[in-house]
Every structure is written in structure tokens, then in C-alpha cells.
């Protein structure tokens, strides 16, 4: 799955890669989490556009968002069948610019975080699906979910699911729902090839969403690793009774 990701490339560089018309200026983000607004690229009126959407898809038919599970990911194997995604895969396919994402691996009963990125350092376009939810009072909310696929053998060491990344020469095919229906794009919904991505362990500071700085991306140091180890629990000392104090005097 994908539950946190980063956008660190300059806005001008992302605009050139994804080809959207707008010229947004936004700061780097090092710890993007579900429910936050995130950049999304869509094809509208014949051109690519930059939009901000809430990460966590809400289907149009949901009456009360408070009673609906947060859909941050969509499994590639079932997007054509699941009610929440079957309309979006036909007409509301989009891309999410990113420079990497985080994954947690169980190790000796603890979850260790890793930063995962393209080995060549280039940005990626996550395959995503969008929906606009309309509330009973006329309010609207644009929402989005990241499509995931089974991991390649190397990435499966961290997690069995990975975000689907769309190659730049396939952007148009993925985005254009009018020219390419769902069947035409299903072959794109695969995980990165083996060896395409690299990763390293990072500090557990990333666990706290409020931490959003470049230090999160750095490999963990030995000093940090020691500092983050669980502290041994203090064992309460058993009180010694007068009968057990081997003749020593007691104040009580």
C-alpha cells in the first residue's frame, strides 16, 4: 500500500514533466498523509491541469463521509469491479506527482520506516483515480486514491503492495478516458520493475505527521537507531520484610 509520500522536486520541473497548464508554486512536502490536499494532474477540455484534491476517495453515492471508510488506495486487480472505483477508472483517471514514498517493515515486533524512490532519482507519476463528492447542502469535495499493484520480488521484502507508477510516455494514454477505455489501460497497472527503485531505512520521526522536513529522507544513523530503541522497563524492587532482612535493622 501507500500511506505516506513526498514531493521534493521544484514546481517548474514537475510542470515540465507532467505538462499541465497552470504554474503553481508550492513548497516541498516530506510527509504527505491521507486526508491532506495533494497535487493531482488531470486531462480536462483537451489539456492537462493541476488540481488540489483530498487524499482519500469518496464515491459520489456516499451520503455521509463520517460513515464511510477512507479509501487512500485502490487495488489494480479490482478497480473495474469495485463500486467505489468502477466509474473513476473509465473517466476520471489522473496522476499524482511524487518523488518517493514511505513503507514500514515489521522487524522483531517493531515497525521500521523506509524511504523508497527511483534509483535514478527522477520524479514519478502515481496512477490515481478521482471522484467529486457532493454533499446534501451542495458542497463539493474533489477526492483521490492511489492505485496499487503486487510488488516486484525486491520491493516485496518491504511490503507486498506498491503504488503503480505510469511512465511519462504513457501519461496521455492513462489520462485520456475518452480515447482509451478501462480495458486499454489495464496493462499499465503494474508495479515498478525489479531494480527500478531503491530504498533505505530512516528515522521513526516520520511516524509523526507533524514532522515535515528534509531530515526525514536521510538514512538512519547508528546514534539515531540506538536512541530509538525501546527503553527497558523498570522492574519494581521487592520490599524486604523484617523476617527476610537477614538481621539488618529496619526503620519501619
mmCIF file of C-alpha atoms in Angstrom:
data_model
loop_
_atom_site.group_PDB
_atom_site.id
_atom_site.type_symbol
_atom_site.label_atom_id
_atom_site.label_comp_id
_atom_site.label_asym_id
_atom_site.label_seq_id
_atom_site.Cartn_x
_atom_site.Cartn_y
_atom_site.Cartn_z
ATOM 1 C CA UNK A 1 0.000 0.000 0.000
ATOM 2 C CA UNK A 2 0.993 3.633 0.032
ATOM 3 C CA UNK A 3 0.176 5.628 3.152
ATOM 4 C CA UNK A 4 2.722 8.474 3.020
ATOM 5 C CA UNK A 5 4.691 10.050 0.184
ATOM 6 C CA UNK A 6 6.899 13.027 -0.666
ATOM 7 C CA UNK A 7 7.109 15.766 -3.300
ATOM 8 C CA UNK A 8 10.514 17.438 -3.346
ATOM 9 C CA UNK A 9 11.132 18.405 -6.992
ATOM 10 C CA UNK A 10 10.839 22.116 -7.897
ATOM 11 C CA UNK A 11 7.370 23.113 -9.193
ATOM 12 C CA UNK A 12 8.825 24.201 -12.549
ATOM 13 C CA UNK A 13 10.447 20.793 -13.057
ATOM 14 C CA UNK A 14 7.216 18.948 -12.264
ATOM 15 C CA UNK A 15 5.261 21.218 -14.608
ATOM 16 C CA UNK A 16 7.652 20.386 -17.426
ATOM 17 C CA UNK A 17 7.419 16.646 -16.790
ATOM 18 C CA UNK A 18 3.636 16.465 -16.381
ATOM 19 C CA UNK A 19 2.752 19.182 -18.883
ATOM 20 C CA UNK A 20 -0.061 20.947 -17.028
ATOM 21 C CA UNK A 21 -1.124 24.463 -17.966
ATOM 22 C CA UNK A 22 -1.131 26.108 -14.532
ATOM 23 C CA UNK A 23 2.045 27.456 -12.892
ATOM 24 C CA UNK A 24 1.538 26.647 -9.196
ATOM 25 C CA UNK A 25 4.268 27.483 -6.716
ATOM 26 C CA UNK A 26 4.267 25.112 -3.770
ATOM 27 C CA UNK A 27 6.849 24.146 -1.132
ATOM 28 C CA UNK A 28 8.437 20.689 -0.906
ATOM 29 C CA UNK A 29 6.488 18.224 1.203
ATOM 30 C CA UNK A 30 8.309 15.474 3.072
ATOM 31 C CA UNK A 31 5.485 13.710 4.901
ATOM 32 C CA UNK A 32 2.197 13.848 2.995
ATOM 33 C CA UNK A 33 -0.555 11.913 4.763
ATOM 34 C CA UNK A 34 -4.137 10.842 3.985
ATOM 35 C CA UNK A 35 -6.906 13.491 4.191
ATOM 36 C CA UNK A 36 -4.434 16.235 3.251
ATOM 37 C CA UNK A 37 -4.774 18.192 -0.036
ATOM 38 C CA UNK A 38 -2.348 16.872 -2.651
ATOM 39 C CA UNK A 39 -1.392 17.882 -6.226
ATOM 40 C CA UNK A 40 -3.207 15.953 -8.954
ATOM 41 C CA UNK A 41 -2.838 16.136 -12.747
ATOM 42 C CA UNK A 42 -5.971 15.580 -14.870
ATOM 43 C CA UNK A 43 -6.945 15.857 -18.518
ATOM 44 C CA UNK A 44 -9.789 18.384 -18.935
ATOM 45 C CA UNK A 45 -11.050 20.106 -22.089
ATOM 46 C CA UNK A 46 -8.170 18.758 -24.111
ATOM 47 C CA UNK A 47 -5.389 19.938 -21.773
ATOM 48 C CA UNK A 48 -3.629 18.783 -18.647
ATOM 49 C CA UNK A 49 -4.453 20.682 -15.490
ATOM 50 C CA UNK A 50 -3.081 20.908 -11.950
ATOM 51 C CA UNK A 51 -5.647 20.400 -9.194
ATOM 52 C CA UNK A 52 -5.611 20.031 -5.421
ATOM 53 C CA UNK A 53 -7.651 17.112 -4.090
ATOM 54 C CA UNK A 54 -8.154 15.433 -0.747
ATOM 55 C CA UNK A 55 -6.233 12.183 -0.452
ATOM 56 C CA UNK A 56 -8.954 9.674 0.384
ATOM 57 C CA UNK A 57 -11.541 8.924 -2.285
ATOM 58 C CA UNK A 58 -15.242 9.447 -1.610
ATOM 59 C CA UNK A 59 -17.605 7.947 -4.203
ATOM 60 C CA UNK A 60 -20.373 10.250 -5.392
ATOM 61 C CA UNK A 61 -23.033 7.934 -3.927
ATOM 62 C CA UNK A 62 -21.787 8.230 -0.318
ATOM 63 C CA UNK A 63 -24.356 10.062 1.813
ATOM 64 C CA UNK A 64 -22.329 10.666 4.984
ATOM 65 C CA UNK A 65 -18.500 10.642 4.766
ATOM 66 C CA UNK A 66 -18.287 10.052 8.506
ATOM 67 C CA UNK A 67 -19.718 6.563 7.990
ATOM 68 C CA UNK A 68 -17.514 5.626 5.041
ATOM 69 C CA UNK A 69 -14.043 4.079 5.201
ATOM 70 C CA UNK A 70 -11.163 6.221 3.949
ATOM 71 C CA UNK A 71 -10.072 4.893 0.532
ATOM 72 C CA UNK A 72 -6.484 6.042 0.083
ATOM 73 C CA UNK A 73 -5.553 3.126 -2.208
ATOM 74 C CA UNK A 74 -7.316 1.193 -4.982
ATOM 75 C CA UNK A 75 -6.201 -2.343 -5.862
ATOM 76 C CA UNK A 76 -5.403 -2.635 -9.570
ATOM 77 C CA UNK A 77 -6.915 -6.116 -9.756
ATOM 78 C CA UNK A 78 -10.398 -4.957 -8.741
ATOM 79 C CA UNK A 79 -10.767 -1.347 -9.937
ATOM 80 C CA UNK A 80 -13.134 -2.339 -12.755
ATOM 81 C CA UNK A 81 -15.453 -4.207 -10.387
ATOM 82 C CA UNK A 82 -15.495 -2.321 -7.080
ATOM 83 C CA UNK A 83 -18.426 0.134 -6.873
ATOM 84 C CA UNK A 84 -16.145 2.824 -5.432
ATOM 85 C CA UNK A 85 -13.782 2.767 -8.435
ATOM 86 C CA UNK A 86 -15.524 1.314 -11.492
ATOM 87 C CA UNK A 87 -16.723 4.703 -12.771
ATOM 88 C CA UNK A 88 -13.483 6.536 -11.987
ATOM 89 C CA UNK A 89 -11.329 4.014 -13.886
ATOM 90 C CA UNK A 90 -13.352 4.771 -17.007
ATOM 91 C CA UNK A 91 -13.434 8.570 -16.987
ATOM 92 C CA UNK A 92 -11.550 10.056 -14.030
ATOM 93 C CA UNK A 93 -8.024 8.708 -14.222
ATOM 94 C CA UNK A 94 -5.298 11.061 -13.009
ATOM 95 C CA UNK A 95 -1.659 11.295 -11.930
ATOM 96 C CA UNK A 96 -0.075 12.271 -8.625
ATOM 97 C CA UNK A 97 3.442 13.737 -8.894
ATOM 98 C CA UNK A 98 5.811 12.301 -6.294
ATOM 99 C CA UNK A 99 9.499 11.815 -5.543
ATOM 100 C CA UNK A 100 9.128 8.733 -3.397
ATOM 101 C CA UNK A 101 7.078 7.191 -0.627
ATOM 102 C CA UNK A 102 7.404 5.533 2.760
ATOM 103 C CA UNK A 103 6.807 1.971 3.821
ATOM 104 C CA UNK A 104 7.043 0.255 7.201
ATOM 105 C CA UNK A 105 8.529 -3.204 7.747
ATOM 106 C CA UNK A 106 7.947 -5.403 10.770
ATOM 107 C CA UNK A 107 11.232 -6.229 12.483
ATOM 108 C CA UNK A 108 11.364 -8.073 15.798
ATOM 109 C CA UNK A 109 7.926 -6.837 16.735
ATOM 110 C CA UNK A 110 8.677 -3.226 15.735
ATOM 111 C CA UNK A 111 7.815 -1.338 12.553
ATOM 112 C CA UNK A 112 10.826 0.271 10.914
ATOM 113 C CA UNK A 113 10.219 3.012 8.268
ATOM 114 C CA UNK A 114 11.922 3.084 4.857
ATOM 115 C CA UNK A 115 12.120 5.741 2.163
ATOM 116 C CA UNK A 116 11.569 4.310 -1.336
ATOM 117 C CA UNK A 117 12.466 6.202 -4.515
ATOM 118 C CA UNK A 118 13.515 5.713 -8.120
ATOM 119 C CA UNK A 119 17.095 4.549 -8.307
ATOM 120 C CA UNK A 120 17.884 7.329 -10.804
ATOM 121 C CA UNK A 121 16.316 9.987 -8.554
ATOM 122 C CA UNK A 122 13.687 11.088 -11.071
ATOM 123 C CA UNK A 123 10.113 12.020 -10.024
ATOM 124 C CA UNK A 124 7.289 9.570 -10.648
ATOM 125 C CA UNK A 125 3.624 9.789 -11.567
ATOM 126 C CA UNK A 126 1.433 7.614 -9.355
ATOM 127 C CA UNK A 127 -1.621 6.227 -11.132
ATOM 128 C CA UNK A 128 -4.686 7.584 -9.346
ATOM 129 C CA UNK A 129 -8.484 7.737 -9.560
ATOM 130 C CA UNK A 130 -10.588 10.786 -8.731
ATOM 131 C CA UNK A 131 -14.179 11.423 -7.668
ATOM 132 C CA UNK A 132 -16.065 14.583 -6.794
ATOM 133 C CA UNK A 133 -18.310 14.092 -3.785
ATOM 134 C CA UNK A 134 -21.355 16.331 -3.450
ATOM 135 C CA UNK A 135 -22.946 16.829 -0.063
ATOM 136 C CA UNK A 136 -26.610 17.345 0.815
ATOM 137 C CA UNK A 137 -26.114 21.112 1.118
ATOM 138 C CA UNK A 138 -24.466 21.485 -2.274
ATOM 139 C CA UNK A 139 -20.893 21.330 -1.004
ATOM 140 C CA UNK A 140 -18.309 19.654 -3.261
ATOM 141 C CA UNK A 141 -15.054 17.867 -2.485
ATOM 142 C CA UNK A 142 -12.567 16.545 -5.038
ATOM 143 C CA UNK A 143 -11.015 13.319 -3.727
ATOM 144 C CA UNK A 144 -8.432 10.857 -4.989
ATOM 145 C CA UNK A 145 -6.953 7.406 -4.347
ATOM 146 C CA UNK A 146 -3.608 5.919 -5.434
ATOM 147 C CA UNK A 147 -3.725 2.689 -7.450
ATOM 148 C CA UNK A 148 -1.559 -0.145 -6.085
ATOM 149 C CA UNK A 149 -0.309 -3.430 -7.559
ATOM 150 C CA UNK A 150 1.615 -6.506 -6.375
ATOM 151 C CA UNK A 151 5.241 -5.688 -5.585
ATOM 152 C CA UNK A 152 8.208 -6.962 -7.549
ATOM 153 C CA UNK A 153 10.402 -9.512 -5.807
ATOM 154 C CA UNK A 154 12.842 -6.949 -4.415
ATOM 155 C CA UNK A 155 10.239 -4.464 -3.129
ATOM 156 C CA UNK A 156 8.164 -7.322 -1.678
ATOM 157 C CA UNK A 157 10.814 -7.542 1.038
ATOM 158 C CA UNK A 158 9.278 -4.332 2.428
ATOM 159 C CA UNK A 159 5.601 -4.775 1.515
ATOM 160 C CA UNK A 160 3.585 -6.950 -0.852
ATOM 161 C CA UNK A 161 1.852 -3.920 -2.448
ATOM 162 C CA UNK A 162 3.359 -0.894 -4.229
ATOM 163 C CA UNK A 163 1.982 2.253 -5.897
ATOM 164 C CA UNK A 164 1.525 1.950 -9.658
ATOM 165 C CA UNK A 165 3.815 4.387 -11.492
ATOM 166 C CA UNK A 166 2.964 5.498 -15.026
ATOM 167 C CA UNK A 167 5.868 6.136 -17.420
ATOM 168 C CA UNK A 168 5.901 9.645 -18.987
ATOM 169 C CA UNK A 169 5.364 8.246 -22.485
ATOM 170 C CA UNK A 170 2.148 6.638 -21.215
ATOM 171 C CA UNK A 171 0.768 9.710 -19.435
ATOM 172 C CA UNK A 172 -1.595 10.582 -22.292
ATOM 173 C CA UNK A 173 -2.927 7.062 -22.613
ATOM 174 C CA UNK A 174 -3.627 6.853 -18.887
ATOM 175 C CA UNK A 175 -5.231 10.283 -18.614
ATOM 176 C CA UNK A 176 -7.407 10.247 -21.731
ATOM 177 C CA UNK A 177 -10.549 8.352 -20.733
ATOM 178 C CA UNK A 178 -12.352 9.278 -23.937
ATOM 179 C CA UNK A 179 -9.786 7.832 -26.309
ATOM 180 C CA UNK A 180 -8.796 4.899 -24.094
ATOM 181 C CA UNK A 181 -11.332 2.957 -22.044
ATOM 182 C CA UNK A 182 -10.564 0.943 -18.923
ATOM 183 C CA UNK A 183 -9.602 -2.179 -20.872
ATOM 184 C CA UNK A 184 -6.996 -0.180 -22.815
ATOM 185 C CA UNK A 185 -5.094 0.883 -19.699
ATOM 186 C CA UNK A 186 -5.175 -2.220 -17.529
ATOM 187 C CA UNK A 187 -1.769 -3.327 -18.824
ATOM 188 C CA UNK A 188 -0.309 -0.150 -17.294
ATOM 189 C CA UNK A 189 -1.390 -1.125 -13.793
ATOM 190 C CA UNK A 190 1.732 -2.954 -12.691
ATOM 191 C CA UNK A 191 4.342 -2.268 -10.055
ATOM 192 C CA UNK A 192 7.836 -0.959 -10.834
ATOM 193 C CA UNK A 193 10.243 -3.404 -12.478
ATOM 194 C CA UNK A 194 12.747 -5.186 -10.288
ATOM 195 C CA UNK A 195 15.729 -2.941 -9.650
ATOM 196 C CA UNK A 196 13.932 0.247 -10.712
ATOM 197 C CA UNK A 197 13.523 1.503 -7.147
ATOM 198 C CA UNK A 198 15.954 1.786 -4.236
ATOM 199 C CA UNK A 199 15.318 2.285 -0.533
ATOM 200 C CA UNK A 200 16.950 2.855 2.834
ATOM 201 C CA UNK A 201 15.872 2.828 6.462
ATOM 202 C CA UNK A 202 15.057 6.193 8.039
ATOM 203 C CA UNK A 203 14.247 7.598 11.471
ATOM 204 C CA UNK A 204 10.926 6.896 13.148
ATOM 205 C CA UNK A 205 10.424 10.671 13.238
ATOM 206 C CA UNK A 206 8.430 10.092 10.053
ATOM 207 C CA UNK A 207 5.760 8.353 12.132
ATOM 208 C CA UNK A 208 4.591 11.753 13.363
ATOM 209 C CA UNK A 209 2.742 13.617 10.608
ATOM 210 C CA UNK A 210 3.694 16.977 12.089
ATOM 211 C CA UNK A 211 7.340 16.257 11.194
ATOM 212 C CA UNK A 212 7.735 17.537 7.631
ATOM 213 C CA UNK A 213 11.383 18.300 6.850
ATOM 214 C CA UNK A 214 14.207 17.093 4.629
ATOM 215 C CA UNK A 215 15.873 15.225 7.506
ATOM 216 C CA UNK A 216 13.184 12.558 7.217
ATOM 217 C CA UNK A 217 14.714 11.319 3.951
ATOM 218 C CA UNK A 218 18.206 10.718 5.349
ATOM 219 C CA UNK A 219 19.429 7.197 6.145
ATOM 220 C CA UNK A 220 19.183 6.475 9.830
ATOM 221 C CA UNK A 221 22.439 6.823 11.774
ATOM 222 C CA UNK A 222 23.661 4.371 14.372
ATOM 223 C CA UNK A 223 23.183 7.026 17.064
ATOM 224 C CA UNK A 224 19.553 7.515 15.990
ATOM 225 C CA UNK A 225 18.981 3.780 15.897
ATOM 226 C CA UNK A 226 20.231 3.400 19.472
ATOM 227 C CA UNK A 227 18.172 6.383 20.653
ATOM 228 C CA UNK A 228 15.025 4.932 19.083
ATOM 229 C CA UNK A 229 15.394 1.500 20.672
ATOM 230 C CA UNK A 230 12.672 0.768 23.246
ATOM 231 C CA UNK A 231 13.767 1.666 26.741
ATOM 232 C CA UNK A 232 13.905 -1.336 29.105
ATOM 233 C CA UNK A 233 11.043 -1.408 31.533
ATOM 234 C CA UNK A 234 11.898 -0.706 35.137
ATOM 235 C CA UNK A 235 11.369 -3.713 37.376
ATOM 236 C CA UNK A 236 9.866 -2.852 40.734
ATOM 237 C CA UNK A 237 12.088 -3.979 43.598
ATOM 238 C CA UNK A 238 10.500 -6.346 46.040
ATOM 239 C CA UNK A 239 10.164 -4.925 49.530
ATOM 240 C CA UNK A 240 12.156 -6.854 52.114
ATOM 241 C CA UNK A 241 10.199 -7.796 55.242
ATOM 242 C CA UNK A 242 11.744 -7.810 58.690
ATOM 243 C CA UNK A 243 11.794 -11.596 58.532
ATOM 244 C CA UNK A 244 13.862 -11.516 55.329
ATOM 245 C CA UNK A 245 16.315 -8.724 56.084
ATOM 246 C CA UNK A 246 18.956 -11.088 57.418
ATOM 247 C CA UNK A 247 19.085 -9.351 60.746
ATOM 248 C CA UNK A 248 19.556 -5.853 59.394
ATOM 249 C CA UNK A 249 17.572 -3.223 61.225
ATOM 250 C CA UNK A 250 14.504 -1.581 59.675
ATOM 251 C CA UNK A 251 13.136 1.858 60.148
ATOM 252 C CA UNK A 252 9.598 0.594 59.751
#
